[in-house]
Amino acid sequence: MANNGGGDNQSNDAGRGLEDLCKAVEEQRDQMREQRDQMREQLQEIRMMIASLNLNVNNRHPKSDRIRAEGFA
């Protein structure tokens, strides 16, 4: 019977170890979700900046582009 008691301790330890592992995995998932959301927000900001730059380029006066190009031709 003493052996059964020792076995129970091992199974309890294994159970706690598994619970700790599951908890750690879930915490890591939460952190990864948070990072993903932050990255999505940053990507959206970058897209908005690029769109703004494209609008600025498209709204430039064509003559100013030609004058700039003449210096390189």
Tab-separated table of N, CA and C in Angstrom:
chain	number	residue	atom	x	y	z
A	1	MET	N	0.811	-1.186	0.000
A	1	MET	CA	0.000	0.000	0.000
A	1	MET	C	0.858	1.256	0.000
A	2	ALA	N	2.018	1.173	0.556
A	2	ALA	CA	2.907	2.328	0.561
A	2	ALA	C	3.267	2.715	-0.864
A	3	ASN	N	3.385	1.735	-1.746
A	3	ASN	CA	3.708	2.032	-3.136
A	3	ASN	C	2.603	2.846	-3.806
A	4	ASN	N	1.352	2.530	-3.463
A	4	ASN	CA	0.249	3.278	-4.056
A	4	ASN	C	0.295	4.747	-3.652
A	5	GLY	N	0.636	5.007	-2.416
A	5	GLY	CA	0.738	6.388	-1.948
A	5	GLY	C	1.790	7.157	-2.715
A	6	GLY	N	2.932	6.531	-2.952
A	6	GLY	CA	3.998	7.181	-3.714
A	6	GLY	C	3.579	7.414	-5.149
A	7	GLY	N	2.861	6.475	-5.703
A	7	GLY	CA	2.379	6.622	-7.071
A	7	GLY	C	1.395	7.766	-7.199
A	8	ASP	N	0.576	7.946	-6.175
A	8	ASP	CA	-0.387	9.046	-6.202
A	8	ASP	C	0.324	10.397	-6.198
A	9	ASN	N	1.398	10.491	-5.438
A	9	ASN	CA	2.161	11.745	-5.417
A	9	ASN	C	2.729	12.051	-6.794
A	10	GLN	N	3.224	11.009	-7.449
A	10	GLN	CA	3.785	11.214	-8.779
A	10	GLN	C	2.707	11.649	-9.764
A	11	SER	N	1.532	11.038	-9.685
A	11	SER	CA	0.468	11.426	-10.608
A	11	SER	C	-0.022	12.839	-10.300
A	12	ASN	N	-0.051	13.217	-9.012
A	12	ASN	CA	-0.422	14.591	-8.659
A	12	ASN	C	0.598	15.584	-9.193
A	13	ASP	N	1.878	15.242	-9.055
A	13	ASP	CA	2.938	16.104	-9.572
A	13	ASP	C	2.835	16.221	-11.089
A	14	ALA	N	2.575	15.100	-11.743
A	14	ALA	CA	2.441	15.114	-13.199
A	14	ALA	C	1.232	15.945	-13.609
A	15	GLY	N	0.151	15.814	-12.859
A	15	GLY	CA	-1.048	16.603	-13.149
A	15	GLY	C	-0.800	18.089	-12.995
A	16	ARG	N	-0.103	18.460	-11.932
A	16	ARG	CA	0.230	19.873	-11.722
A	16	ARG	C	1.181	20.365	-12.803
A	17	GLY	N	2.113	19.500	-13.177
A	17	GLY	CA	3.046	19.880	-14.240
A	17	GLY	C	2.317	20.118	-15.552
A	18	LEU	N	1.352	19.266	-15.843
A	18	LEU	CA	0.565	19.420	-17.062
A	18	LEU	C	-0.277	20.692	-17.002
A	19	GLU	N	-0.869	20.953	-15.846
A	19	GLU	CA	-1.655	22.184	-15.680
A	19	GLU	C	-0.776	23.414	-15.872
A	20	ASP	N	0.416	23.382	-15.289
A	20	ASP	CA	1.347	24.502	-15.432
A	20	ASP	C	1.740	24.696	-16.891
A	21	LEU	N	1.983	23.591	-17.578
A	21	LEU	CA	2.352	23.653	-18.987
A	21	LEU	C	1.209	24.238	-19.816
A	22	CYS	N	-0.001	23.766	-19.572
A	22	CYS	CA	-1.168	24.277	-20.299
A	22	CYS	C	-1.359	25.769	-20.036
A	23	LYS	N	-1.163	26.175	-18.794
A	23	LYS	CA	-1.296	27.585	-18.434
A	23	LYS	C	-0.242	28.422	-19.161
A	24	ALA	N	0.985	27.924	-19.194
A	24	ALA	CA	2.066	28.644	-19.871
A	24	ALA	C	1.787	28.763	-21.369
A	25	VAL	N	1.273	27.693	-21.967
A	25	VAL	CA	0.948	27.716	-23.395
A	25	VAL	C	-0.155	28.741	-23.657
A	26	GLU	N	-1.161	28.770	-22.819
A	26	GLU	CA	-2.265	29.720	-22.994
A	26	GLU	C	-1.782	31.157	-22.820
A	27	GLU	N	-0.894	31.392	-21.864
A	27	GLU	CA	-0.333	32.732	-21.675
A	27	GLU	C	0.461	33.159	-22.905
A	28	GLN	N	1.209	32.215	-23.465
A	28	GLN	CA	1.980	32.526	-24.663
A	28	GLN	C	1.044	32.830	-25.833
A	29	ARG	N	-0.036	32.088	-25.953
A	29	ARG	CA	-1.021	32.359	-27.011
A	29	ARG	C	-1.593	33.764	-26.856
A	30	ASP	N	-1.912	34.129	-25.623
A	30	ASP	CA	-2.456	35.465	-25.372
A	30	ASP	C	-1.456	36.547	-25.780
A	31	GLN	N	-0.191	36.336	-25.431
A	31	GLN	CA	0.843	37.299	-25.799
A	31	GLN	C	0.982	37.393	-27.313
A	32	MET	N	0.929	36.260	-27.979
A	32	MET	CA	1.051	36.250	-29.436
A	32	MET	C	-0.152	36.940	-30.088
A	33	ARG	N	-1.337	36.737	-29.537
A	33	ARG	CA	-2.525	37.425	-30.064
A	33	ARG	C	-2.375	38.936	-29.909
A	34	GLU	N	-1.882	39.347	-28.752
A	34	GLU	CA	-1.687	40.773	-28.505
A	34	GLU	C	-0.664	41.356	-29.479
A	35	GLN	N	0.435	40.639	-29.684
A	35	GLN	CA	1.449	41.096	-30.628
A	35	GLN	C	0.888	41.161	-32.041
A	36	ARG	N	0.088	40.163	-32.417
A	36	ARG	CA	-0.524	40.140	-33.748
A	36	ARG	C	-1.424	41.357	-33.928
A	37	ASP	N	-2.213	41.665	-32.912
A	37	ASP	CA	-3.106	42.818	-32.997
A	37	ASP	C	-2.319	44.119	-33.114
A	38	GLN	N	-1.234	44.227	-32.357
A	38	GLN	CA	-0.388	45.421	-32.439
A	38	GLN	C	0.233	45.545	-33.825
A	39	MET	N	0.678	44.428	-34.371
A	39	MET	CA	1.281	44.443	-35.702
A	39	MET	C	0.250	44.820	-36.765
A	40	ARG	N	-0.972	44.355	-36.608
A	40	ARG	CA	-2.031	44.729	-37.557
A	40	ARG	C	-2.287	46.227	-37.514
A	41	GLU	N	-2.307	46.789	-36.309
A	41	GLU	CA	-2.507	48.231	-36.174
A	41	GLU	C	-1.358	48.999	-36.822
A	42	GLN	N	-0.131	48.539	-36.596
A	42	GLN	CA	1.029	49.198	-37.189
A	42	GLN	C	0.996	49.088	-38.707
A	43	LEU	N	0.609	47.933	-39.213
A	43	LEU	CA	0.516	47.740	-40.655
A	43	LEU	C	-0.531	48.674	-41.252
A	44	GLN	N	-1.641	48.827	-40.570
A	44	GLN	CA	-2.679	49.743	-41.046
A	44	GLN	C	-2.158	51.173	-41.084
A	45	GLU	N	-1.405	51.576	-40.063
A	45	GLU	CA	-0.815	52.915	-40.048
A	45	GLU	C	0.146	53.090	-41.216
A	46	ILE	N	0.950	52.078	-41.487
A	46	ILE	CA	1.901	52.135	-42.602
A	46	ILE	C	1.148	52.250	-43.920
A	47	ARG	N	0.086	51.470	-44.073
A	47	ARG	CA	-0.716	51.540	-45.305
A	47	ARG	C	-1.295	52.937	-45.498
A	48	MET	N	-1.770	53.531	-44.408
A	48	MET	CA	-2.330	54.879	-44.498
A	48	MET	C	-1.248	55.886	-44.897
A	49	MET	N	-0.048	55.731	-44.352
A	49	MET	CA	1.053	56.626	-44.707
A	49	MET	C	1.412	56.481	-46.178
A	50	ILE	N	1.473	55.248	-46.655
A	50	ILE	CA	1.800	54.998	-48.063
A	50	ILE	C	0.721	55.587	-48.963
A	51	ALA	N	-0.531	55.393	-48.588
A	51	ALA	CA	-1.623	55.961	-49.379
A	51	ALA	C	-1.508	57.480	-49.421
A	52	SER	N	-1.162	58.086	-48.307
A	52	SER	CA	-0.987	59.533	-48.250
A	52	SER	C	0.161	59.974	-49.146
A	53	LEU	N	1.259	59.242	-49.126
A	53	LEU	CA	2.395	59.576	-49.984
A	53	LEU	C	2.021	59.455	-51.449
A	54	ASN	N	1.282	58.421	-51.793
A	54	ASN	CA	0.857	58.244	-53.183
A	54	ASN	C	-0.037	59.389	-53.623
A	55	LEU	N	-0.916	59.849	-52.740
A	55	LEU	CA	-1.773	60.982	-53.080
A	55	LEU	C	-0.938	62.228	-53.302
A	56	ASN	N	0.060	62.439	-52.455
A	56	ASN	CA	0.924	63.608	-52.612
A	56	ASN	C	1.677	63.554	-53.929
A	57	VAL	N	2.170	62.404	-54.298
A	57	VAL	CA	2.908	62.251	-55.554
A	57	VAL	C	1.979	62.482	-56.734
A	58	ASN	N	0.789	61.934	-56.663
A	58	ASN	CA	-0.155	62.071	-57.773
A	58	ASN	C	-0.680	63.494	-57.912
A	59	ASN	N	-0.642	64.274	-56.857
A	59	ASN	CA	-1.160	65.639	-56.901
A	59	ASN	C	-0.090	66.675	-57.244
A	60	ARG	N	1.143	66.234	-57.445
A	60	ARG	CA	2.191	67.188	-57.813
A	60	ARG	C	1.933	67.723	-59.213
A	61	HIS	N	2.370	68.932	-59.416
A	61	HIS	CA	2.212	69.563	-60.725
A	61	HIS	C	3.151	68.890	-61.726
A	62	PRO	N	2.660	68.498	-62.900
A	62	PRO	CA	3.513	67.804	-63.883
A	62	PRO	C	4.725	68.623	-64.306
A	63	LYS	N	4.594	69.968	-64.356
A	63	LYS	CA	5.717	70.803	-64.770
A	63	LYS	C	6.891	70.646	-63.811
A	64	SER	N	6.607	70.550	-62.517
A	64	SER	CA	7.693	70.405	-61.549
A	64	SER	C	8.409	69.075	-61.751
A	65	ASP	N	7.688	68.046	-62.169
A	65	ASP	CA	8.326	66.760	-62.462
A	65	ASP	C	9.230	66.882	-63.681
A	66	ARG	N	8.766	67.604	-64.687
A	66	ARG	CA	9.557	67.749	-65.905
A	66	ARG	C	10.830	68.542	-65.615
A	67	ILE	N	10.713	69.582	-64.801
A	67	ILE	CA	11.882	70.393	-64.455
A	67	ILE	C	12.889	69.546	-63.686
A	68	ARG	N	12.416	68.746	-62.771
A	68	ARG	CA	13.314	67.866	-62.019
A	68	ARG	C	13.983	66.865	-62.956
A	69	ALA	N	13.220	66.339	-63.909
A	69	ALA	CA	13.753	65.329	-64.817
A	69	ALA	C	14.804	65.924	-65.741
A	70	GLU	N	14.675	67.185	-66.094
A	70	GLU	CA	15.641	67.804	-66.997
A	70	GLU	C	17.034	67.820	-66.394
A	71	GLY	N	17.123	67.926	-65.113
A	71	GLY	CA	18.424	67.935	-64.464
A	71	GLY	C	19.122	66.592	-64.551
A	72	PHE	N	18.375	65.522	-64.783
A	72	PHE	CA	18.954	64.185	-64.851
A	72	PHE	C	19.138	63.697	-66.277
A	73	ALA	N	18.543	64.367	-67.241
A	73	ALA	CA	18.597	63.893	-68.629
A	73	ALA	C	19.917	64.202	-69.275
